[in-house]
């Protein structure tokens, strides 16, 4: 059963369109004011909802923010299927570049700062955003195993997300600039492909 | 000329012992209160110096903090020389584990948070801490090229620091736990060694 079905049944008071609208408003607010300054009052005002509805449906601000980010993600790695693992990773970069990635880098940076100071946010982001995202990513990797492209016991197999996200995360620190598509494609070819023994 | 010589001549009013004491006090204060709350007044009081001396010698808080972190670093990658690149990287992990790495992870997390909100700190950290550290790391990699262990045009060569630091940076986000030596050694063998085509 896809996660959307569970979400809808759990939150049956809102139509999918209304939910979508609400998630987008939360992400817009996050971009405008950051996590710390975002209030449930502001979300309620922006979306013309009652705070009671927001708390009933999402429990609290950390859960609402993490769910909104997950639902507004434009790309699901599991949906990418080019026929090779290297091709899938390059396609992931390409799709990411088409989305609003520049604004998202600022957003995710602010959010990761907040997460290391706020244990509820850290937990909500891991449970509602990162773990589902990693599960989707694991499907993409599993297909390479199923195709016989990657050995089940390849020691780098468990580290595909670390490699992919690590290349992006370290560039600002090491080179002083944000990753761009040219960099990400180069990193995949220079690091991820040989580490996995792909050709 | 080693960087220490330059430092001493530029800051000739303080003995190396006094400088060392001052740097350690700055790092202690950073651990206690974080970058934002650290004041030059507090550094002056803790080290029984005048604020005028601090500003004359280090220009400002970002430069003082970045220099103190650099000078208090227990390990210089260029000094490691086990005879193989894989050996050097494992030795780096081992030496790091002997130092006060657990406290440093908290410290560097807080600092990277501050650096993305404060352009002077970001610049000072890059110039006075990260770039010298990367230069030292590049010496370690260059020795592998000189030994014939690594081809000059190996595409992963420029990404050794990204791989090493990326593995550590992504673990808390992806697995929810900080890196430990077992993890770091495993990451080197599973990712860095094959990406570089070492055996």
PDB file of C-alpha atoms in Angstrom, chain A residues 73-159:
ATOM      1  CA  UNK A  73       9.403  16.446  -2.465  1.00  0.00           C
ATOM      2  CA  UNK A  74       9.288  16.500  -6.247  1.00  0.00           C
ATOM      3  CA  UNK A  75      11.255  13.283  -6.821  1.00  0.00           C
ATOM      4  CA  UNK A  76      10.900   9.766  -5.496  1.00  0.00           C
ATOM      5  CA  UNK A  77      14.115   7.784  -6.140  1.00  0.00           C
ATOM      6  CA  UNK A  78      12.207   4.490  -6.405  1.00  0.00           C
ATOM      7  CA  UNK A  79      10.321   5.850  -9.443  1.00  0.00           C
ATOM      8  CA  UNK A  80      13.553   6.320 -11.394  1.00  0.00           C
ATOM      9  CA  UNK A  81      14.341   3.318 -13.558  1.00  0.00           C
ATOM     10  CA  UNK A  82      16.790   3.878 -16.423  1.00  0.00           C
ATOM     11  CA  UNK A  83      18.051   0.290 -16.487  1.00  0.00           C
ATOM     12  CA  UNK A  84      21.408   0.853 -14.748  1.00  0.00           C
ATOM     13  CA  UNK A  85      22.403   2.074 -11.303  1.00  0.00           C
ATOM     14  CA  UNK A  86      24.785   4.718 -12.677  1.00  0.00           C
ATOM     15  CA  UNK A  87      22.039   5.871 -15.053  1.00  0.00           C
ATOM     16  CA  UNK A  88      19.542   6.084 -12.180  1.00  0.00           C
ATOM     17  CA  UNK A  89      21.922   8.192 -10.079  1.00  0.00           C
ATOM     18  CA  UNK A  90      22.607  10.583 -12.960  1.00  0.00           C
ATOM     19  CA  UNK A  91      18.855  10.807 -13.612  1.00  0.00           C
ATOM     20  CA  UNK A  92      18.311  11.639  -9.935  1.00  0.00           C
ATOM     21  CA  UNK A  93      20.725  14.567 -10.283  1.00  0.00           C
ATOM     22  CA  UNK A  94      19.044  15.705 -13.491  1.00  0.00           C
ATOM     23  CA  UNK A  95      15.541  15.631 -11.993  1.00  0.00           C
ATOM     24  CA  UNK A  96      16.800  17.340  -8.858  1.00  0.00           C
ATOM     25  CA  UNK A  97      18.264  20.139 -10.947  1.00  0.00           C
ATOM     26  CA  UNK A  98      14.906  20.687 -12.657  1.00  0.00           C
ATOM     27  CA  UNK A  99      13.247  21.137  -9.277  1.00  0.00           C
ATOM     28  CA  UNK A 100      13.742  24.114  -6.991  1.00  0.00           C
ATOM     29  CA  UNK A 101      16.987  22.780  -5.609  1.00  0.00           C
ATOM     30  CA  UNK A 102      18.716  26.118  -4.981  1.00  0.00           C
ATOM     31  CA  UNK A 103      16.024  27.318  -2.631  1.00  0.00           C
ATOM     32  CA  UNK A 104      15.946  23.889  -1.032  1.00  0.00           C
ATOM     33  CA  UNK A 105      19.640  23.953  -0.122  1.00  0.00           C
ATOM     34  CA  UNK A 106      19.091  27.045   2.042  1.00  0.00           C
ATOM     35  CA  UNK A 107      15.970  25.502   3.526  1.00  0.00           C
ATOM     36  CA  UNK A 108      17.565  22.161   4.389  1.00  0.00           C
ATOM     37  CA  UNK A 109      20.622  23.856   5.857  1.00  0.00           C
ATOM     38  CA  UNK A 110      18.466  25.931   8.213  1.00  0.00           C
ATOM     39  CA  UNK A 111      16.447  22.874   9.085  1.00  0.00           C
ATOM     40  CA  UNK A 112      19.440  20.667   9.834  1.00  0.00           C
ATOM     41  CA  UNK A 113      20.719  23.338  12.246  1.00  0.00           C
ATOM     42  CA  UNK A 114      17.351  23.429  13.967  1.00  0.00           C
ATOM     43  CA  UNK A 115      17.242  19.612  14.076  1.00  0.00           C
ATOM     44  CA  UNK A 116      20.494  19.333  15.998  1.00  0.00           C
ATOM     45  CA  UNK A 117      19.132  21.687  18.657  1.00  0.00           C
ATOM     46  CA  UNK A 118      15.654  20.222  18.844  1.00  0.00           C
ATOM     47  CA  UNK A 119      15.280  16.520  19.548  1.00  0.00           C
ATOM     48  CA  UNK A 120      11.567  16.359  18.577  1.00  0.00           C
ATOM     49  CA  UNK A 121      12.306  17.894  15.185  1.00  0.00           C
ATOM     50  CA  UNK A 122      15.287  15.557  14.684  1.00  0.00           C
ATOM     51  CA  UNK A 123      13.063  12.559  15.460  1.00  0.00           C
ATOM     52  CA  UNK A 124      10.203  13.764  13.231  1.00  0.00           C
ATOM     53  CA  UNK A 125      12.527  14.486  10.309  1.00  0.00           C
ATOM     54  CA  UNK A 126      14.148  11.089  10.597  1.00  0.00           C
ATOM     55  CA  UNK A 127      10.886   9.194  10.906  1.00  0.00           C
ATOM     56  CA  UNK A 128       8.687  11.121   8.459  1.00  0.00           C
ATOM     57  CA  UNK A 129      11.176  12.426   5.888  1.00  0.00           C
ATOM     58  CA  UNK A 130      14.605  10.756   5.936  1.00  0.00           C
ATOM     59  CA  UNK A 131      13.622   7.130   6.581  1.00  0.00           C
ATOM     60  CA  UNK A 132      10.897   7.022   3.873  1.00  0.00           C
ATOM     61  CA  UNK A 133      13.348   8.740   1.504  1.00  0.00           C
ATOM     62  CA  UNK A 134      16.059   6.178   2.301  1.00  0.00           C
ATOM     63  CA  UNK A 135      13.580   3.348   1.803  1.00  0.00           C
ATOM     64  CA  UNK A 136      12.755   4.747  -1.634  1.00  0.00           C
ATOM     65  CA  UNK A 137      16.468   5.067  -2.395  1.00  0.00           C
ATOM     66  CA  UNK A 138      17.027   1.476  -1.216  1.00  0.00           C
ATOM     67  CA  UNK A 139      14.494   0.271  -3.820  1.00  0.00           C
ATOM     68  CA  UNK A 140      16.564   1.915  -6.541  1.00  0.00           C
ATOM     69  CA  UNK A 141      19.701   0.148  -5.245  1.00  0.00           C
ATOM     70  CA  UNK A 142      17.867  -3.161  -4.794  1.00  0.00           C
ATOM     71  CA  UNK A 143      16.895  -3.150  -8.473  1.00  0.00           C
ATOM     72  CA  UNK A 144      20.609  -3.062  -9.339  1.00  0.00           C
ATOM     73  CA  UNK A 145      21.110  -6.137  -7.165  1.00  0.00           C
ATOM     74  CA  UNK A 146      18.112  -7.840  -8.822  1.00  0.00           C
ATOM     75  CA  UNK A 147      19.546  -7.077 -12.271  1.00  0.00           C
ATOM     76  CA  UNK A 148      22.836  -8.706 -11.206  1.00  0.00           C
ATOM     77  CA  UNK A 149      24.616  -5.397 -11.605  1.00  0.00           C
ATOM     78  CA  UNK A 150      25.621  -5.187  -7.949  1.00  0.00           C
ATOM     79  CA  UNK A 151      26.600  -8.116  -5.712  1.00  0.00           C
ATOM     80  CA  UNK A 152      24.439  -8.578  -2.602  1.00  0.00           C
ATOM     81  CA  UNK A 153      27.585  -8.552  -0.470  1.00  0.00           C
ATOM     82  CA  UNK A 154      29.248  -5.557  -2.147  1.00  0.00           C
ATOM     83  CA  UNK A 155      30.658  -3.702   0.897  1.00  0.00           C
ATOM     84  CA  UNK A 156      29.830  -0.268  -0.588  1.00  0.00           C
ATOM     85  CA  UNK A 157      26.192  -1.203  -1.176  1.00  0.00           C
ATOM     86  CA  UNK A 158      25.018   0.040   2.230  1.00  0.00           C
ATOM     87  CA  UNK A 159      26.854   3.316   1.678  1.00  0.00           C
TER      88      UNK A 159
END
